[in-house]
Every structure is written in C-alpha cells, then in structure tokens.
C-alpha cells in the first residue's frame, strides 16, 4: 500500500493528505530566498523560518495532495503580480502550498505542515537534500547554498517534467481543471506592501 502523510495547519481547521509519500517522490530543499522570508513575515508566521531565514519546503506532485477539511479557509497570496501563488490558511496563517500555474506542476509545502503526522516530514520524505539561494540567508550562508547547484536544479526539473508527462497535474489541489483558474481567493500585494516587508528579510534585516 502506498504510504500517506497527513498535513495540517497549526490550529487543525485545515487538513489534507499526501499520497505516495516517500523521499523518491518529492524534492525537499531549504529555500533562503527573500520572497519566502517576506511571505512568512506577511503572514505573521516568521516562527516557521529557521535561524537563518530558511523555509524548509517539500515539493511534490499536485495530484498527490488533496485537502480533506477546511477548504473554505484557504486563500492565496502573490508578492508581485507574476510571482509564485502562495497558498495559506486564513484560520492560523499556515502556508499550505506554493505553486505556479498548472502548466508547471508542483506544490511546495512547508515541512512543518507535516508535524501533526506521526512520522513527521523526516519520516515521510527524508531530510532536505540541499539548500538554495543562501545569498539571502541571515548571517553566514549555509554550506553549498549559494551559487547554482546543478544537481538540485536538474533534480527539480526532472521531477516537475516527470509529473507533467506522467499525468500528475490533475486533480490539482489549487486549480480548476476546466478553467485552469485558481479555486481559492487570491490577493496580490501592492508594491508598497511588498516593499514594507523588505527590512524584515535577509541577508541583512534592519527591522528586527
Ligand atoms: Zn488553521
Ligand atoms: Zn524561496
């Protein structure tokens, strides 16, 4: 039987399940980029960042994630008009998936969303395979996190291509198959709102 991993927001209102949960089926990396940092500050959930501002993200196939309750408490945020669609809950502001449109099928979920699962993110998906965009890390950049990591890049491309060709886009947890439009309400930050977050983010935050 395929292994499952249970996903939950901090308060438990929103829950979901990931099928085919295994290290081979996902790409788990720690992202230090300033956008991921800004997103969590916007949500008031900087508690999910590691000491250097990193977000521990499990990337998986859209079709392997489905929500089982609390769908009316899911909303999306874009930091810029063309940026990632960053889905989160409205009950407790837990991130539940970063996506692009369905043409590039992947969902990136913070590892802590699997804390409620008995096996946790480590048990379900293994430890992170690397770190990226360390130039935005607060303090010393983690080893191997700056510059382009070709191994990680090829791994991510191969995964997304495999999901696309392998029919793992649909059903998509955040998009309607007919219209290809988002299922949940979406907010785009204004330039002023985006700029207001910058002092909180690496590499050198000035607003702590
Ligand atoms: Zn919640
Ligand atoms: Zn990032």
Short mmCIF file of C-alpha atoms and ligand atoms in Angstrom, two decimals:
data_model
loop_
_atom_site.label_atom_id
_atom_site.label_comp_id
_atom_site.label_asym_id
_atom_site.label_seq_id
_atom_site.Cartn_x
_atom_site.Cartn_y
_atom_site.Cartn_z
CA UNK A 1 0.00 0.00 0.00
CA UNK A 2 1.24 3.49 -0.84
CA UNK A 3 2.32 5.49 2.15
CA UNK A 4 0.38 8.58 3.12
CA UNK A 5 1.39 11.69 5.01
CA UNK A 6 -1.13 13.84 6.83
CA UNK A 7 -0.93 17.60 6.53
CA UNK A 8 -2.49 20.04 8.98
CA UNK A 9 -2.46 23.76 9.66
CA UNK A 10 -1.35 24.81 13.13
CA UNK A 11 -4.90 25.00 14.54
CA UNK A 12 -6.17 21.88 12.76
CA UNK A 13 -9.05 23.52 10.85
CA UNK A 14 -7.45 22.71 7.50
CA UNK A 15 -6.27 19.18 6.88
CA UNK A 16 -5.08 17.25 3.89
CA UNK A 17 -3.31 14.14 2.78
CA UNK A 18 -0.34 13.40 0.53
CA UNK A 19 -0.34 10.06 -1.26
CA UNK A 20 2.83 8.37 -2.50
CA UNK A 21 4.75 9.96 0.38
CA UNK A 22 8.38 8.92 0.03
CA UNK A 23 11.79 10.59 -0.42
CA UNK A 24 11.87 9.45 -4.09
CA UNK A 25 8.58 11.19 -4.91
CA UNK A 26 9.50 14.64 -3.65
CA UNK A 27 12.19 17.28 -3.69
CA UNK A 28 12.81 18.65 -0.20
CA UNK A 29 15.03 21.73 -0.03
CA UNK A 30 15.58 24.63 2.33
CA UNK A 31 15.00 27.92 0.50
CA UNK A 32 16.63 31.07 1.86
CA UNK A 33 15.22 33.48 -0.73
CA UNK A 34 13.91 36.85 0.40
CA UNK A 35 10.49 36.14 -1.14
CA UNK A 36 9.93 33.09 1.05
CA UNK A 37 11.04 35.15 4.05
CA UNK A 38 8.75 38.05 3.07
CA UNK A 39 5.78 35.72 2.66
CA UNK A 40 6.10 34.34 6.18
CA UNK A 41 6.55 37.81 7.66
CA UNK A 42 3.42 38.94 5.79
CA UNK A 43 1.52 36.02 7.32
CA UNK A 44 2.92 36.73 10.78
CA UNK A 45 4.46 33.25 10.73
CA UNK A 46 8.18 34.00 10.92
CA UNK A 47 8.22 31.22 13.55
CA UNK A 48 8.37 28.83 10.59
CA UNK A 49 11.70 30.23 9.38
CA UNK A 50 14.91 28.67 10.63
CA UNK A 51 17.50 30.78 12.46
CA UNK A 52 18.95 32.00 9.15
CA UNK A 53 15.63 32.75 7.49
CA UNK A 54 15.28 29.47 5.62
CA UNK A 55 12.00 27.82 4.67
CA UNK A 56 12.07 24.01 4.69
CA UNK A 57 9.97 23.10 1.64
CA UNK A 58 8.69 19.73 0.38
CA UNK A 59 7.97 19.93 -3.37
CA UNK A 60 5.57 17.31 -4.64
CA UNK A 61 3.19 16.48 -7.48
CA UNK A 62 -0.10 18.42 -7.40
CA UNK A 63 -2.20 15.27 -7.83
CA UNK A 64 -0.65 13.72 -4.73
CA UNK A 65 -2.07 16.45 -2.43
CA UNK A 66 -5.71 16.80 -1.54
CA UNK A 67 -7.45 18.70 1.23
CA UNK A 68 -9.88 16.77 3.37
CA UNK A 69 -11.34 19.57 5.51
CA UNK A 70 -11.36 23.34 5.94
CA UNK A 71 -11.20 24.19 2.24
CA UNK A 72 -13.21 27.35 2.95
CA UNK A 73 -10.21 28.59 4.92
CA UNK A 74 -7.69 28.51 2.10
CA UNK A 75 -6.56 31.67 0.30
CA UNK A 76 -3.66 32.69 -1.89
CA UNK A 77 -1.13 35.50 -1.84
CA UNK A 78 1.17 36.85 -4.51
CA UNK A 79 4.03 39.13 -3.51
CA UNK A 80 4.09 40.53 -7.06
CA UNK A 81 1.61 40.28 -9.98
CA UNK A 82 3.61 37.45 -11.61
CA UNK A 83 5.14 35.84 -8.54
CA UNK A 84 4.50 32.42 -7.08
CA UNK A 85 1.00 31.73 -5.87
CA UNK A 86 1.50 31.17 -2.17
CA UNK A 87 -1.48 29.37 -0.62
CA UNK A 88 -2.16 29.60 3.09
CA UNK A 89 -4.91 29.08 5.60
CA UNK A 90 -6.95 32.01 6.90
CA UNK A 91 -7.59 30.41 10.31
CA UNK A 92 -3.99 30.40 11.56
CA UNK A 93 -1.98 31.63 8.56
CA UNK A 94 -0.19 28.35 7.92
CA UNK A 95 1.33 28.05 4.42
CA UNK A 96 -0.13 25.02 2.66
CA UNK A 97 1.46 25.16 -0.79
CA UNK A 98 3.43 27.35 -3.18
CA UNK A 99 2.59 26.92 -6.85
CA UNK A 100 2.89 28.41 -10.30
CA UNK A 101 0.09 27.81 -12.79
CA UNK A 102 -0.88 24.22 -13.64
CA UNK A 103 1.43 24.22 -16.69
CA UNK A 104 4.38 23.86 -14.31
CA UNK A 105 3.00 21.26 -11.96
CA UNK A 106 4.46 21.31 -8.46
CA UNK A 107 3.36 22.22 -4.96
CA UNK A 108 5.90 23.33 -2.35
CA UNK A 109 4.73 22.83 1.22
CA UNK A 110 6.47 23.90 4.43
CA UNK A 111 7.77 20.82 6.21
CA UNK A 112 6.14 21.88 9.50
CA UNK A 113 2.71 21.27 7.94
CA UNK A 114 3.51 17.57 8.49
CA UNK A 115 4.31 17.97 12.20
CA UNK A 116 0.92 16.51 13.15
CA UNK A 117 1.68 13.33 11.21
CA UNK A 118 3.15 10.59 13.40
CA UNK A 119 6.10 10.09 11.05
CA UNK A 120 6.64 13.85 10.52
CA UNK A 121 8.24 15.31 7.42
CA UNK A 122 11.51 13.46 8.06
CA UNK A 123 9.81 10.09 8.29
CA UNK A 124 7.62 10.67 5.26
CA UNK A 125 10.04 12.44 2.94
CA UNK A 126 13.53 12.12 4.37
CA UNK A 127 15.78 15.03 5.33
CA UNK A 128 16.26 18.03 2.97
CA UNK A 129 18.55 17.16 0.04
CA UNK A 130 20.02 20.65 -0.10
CA UNK A 131 19.65 24.37 0.35
CA UNK A 132 19.21 27.14 -2.20
CA UNK A 133 19.51 30.92 -2.51
CA UNK A 134 21.79 31.16 0.50
CA UNK A 135 22.87 34.66 -0.54
CA UNK A 136 19.73 35.86 1.24
CA UNK A 137 20.45 33.87 4.39
CA UNK A 138 20.73 35.86 7.60
CA UNK A 139 24.27 35.54 8.92
CA UNK A 140 26.68 33.06 7.35
CA UNK A 141 25.29 31.29 4.27
CA UNK A 142 24.83 27.54 4.83
CA UNK A 143 27.40 25.39 3.00
CA UNK A 144 26.54 24.75 -0.63
CA UNK A 145 23.56 27.12 -0.61
CA UNK A 146 24.99 29.92 -2.73
CA UNK A 147 25.58 29.83 -6.46
CA UNK A 148 23.80 27.38 -8.74
CA UNK A 149 23.55 23.81 -7.51
CA UNK A 150 23.22 21.90 -10.79
CA UNK A 151 22.41 18.63 -9.07
CA UNK A 152 19.45 20.16 -7.24
CA UNK A 153 18.36 22.10 -10.31
CA UNK A 154 18.30 19.03 -12.56
CA UNK A 155 16.57 17.04 -9.86
CA UNK A 156 13.82 19.69 -9.59
CA UNK A 157 13.40 19.96 -13.37
CA UNK A 158 13.27 16.18 -13.76
CA UNK A 159 10.64 15.92 -11.05
CA UNK A 160 8.36 18.62 -12.50
CA UNK A 161 8.75 17.26 -16.04
CA UNK A 162 8.02 13.75 -14.81
CA UNK A 163 4.89 14.93 -13.00
CA UNK A 164 3.72 16.80 -16.09
CA UNK A 165 4.33 13.93 -18.50
CA UNK A 166 3.14 11.35 -16.00
CA UNK A 167 -0.29 12.94 -15.58
CA UNK A 168 0.31 14.06 -12.00
CA UNK A 169 -1.05 17.60 -12.52
CA UNK A 170 -4.73 16.75 -12.09
CA UNK A 171 -6.65 16.81 -9.91
CA UNK A 172 -4.77 19.90 -8.79
CA UNK A 173 -5.42 20.99 -5.18
CA UNK A 174 -5.50 24.71 -6.09
CA UNK A 175 -6.71 24.95 -9.71
CA UNK A 176 -9.89 24.06 -11.60
CA UNK A 177 -9.25 21.60 -14.38
CA UNK A 178 -11.75 23.12 -16.84
CA UNK A 179 -10.98 26.81 -16.44
CA UNK A 180 -7.38 26.42 -15.19
CA UNK A 181 -8.21 29.24 -12.77
CA UNK A 182 -7.44 29.19 -9.04
CA UNK A 183 -10.13 27.61 -6.88
CA UNK A 184 -9.44 29.89 -3.92
CA UNK A 185 -9.44 33.69 -3.50
CA UNK A 186 -6.16 35.33 -4.38
CA UNK A 187 -4.63 38.61 -3.17
CA UNK A 188 -1.74 40.41 -4.86
CA UNK A 189 0.38 42.71 -2.71
CA UNK A 190 0.87 46.27 -3.90
CA UNK A 191 4.41 47.44 -4.49
CA UNK A 192 4.21 49.43 -1.25
CA UNK A 193 3.07 46.38 0.71
CA UNK A 194 5.87 44.29 -0.80
CA UNK A 195 8.49 46.94 -0.05
CA UNK A 196 7.32 47.21 3.55
CA UNK A 197 8.43 43.60 4.10
CA UNK A 198 12.00 44.06 2.86
CA UNK A 199 13.52 45.34 6.14
CA UNK A 200 12.49 42.06 7.82
CA UNK A 201 14.30 39.84 5.31
CA UNK A 202 17.86 38.69 4.70
CA UNK A 203 20.62 38.94 4.05
CA UNK A 204 20.71 41.87 6.49
CA UNK A 205 17.38 42.59 8.16
CA UNK A 206 17.11 46.08 9.59
CA UNK A 207 13.73 45.84 11.27
CA UNK A 208 14.16 43.12 13.87
ZN1 LIG B 1 -5.54 26.72 10.99
ZN1 LIG B 2 12.20 30.85 -1.63
#
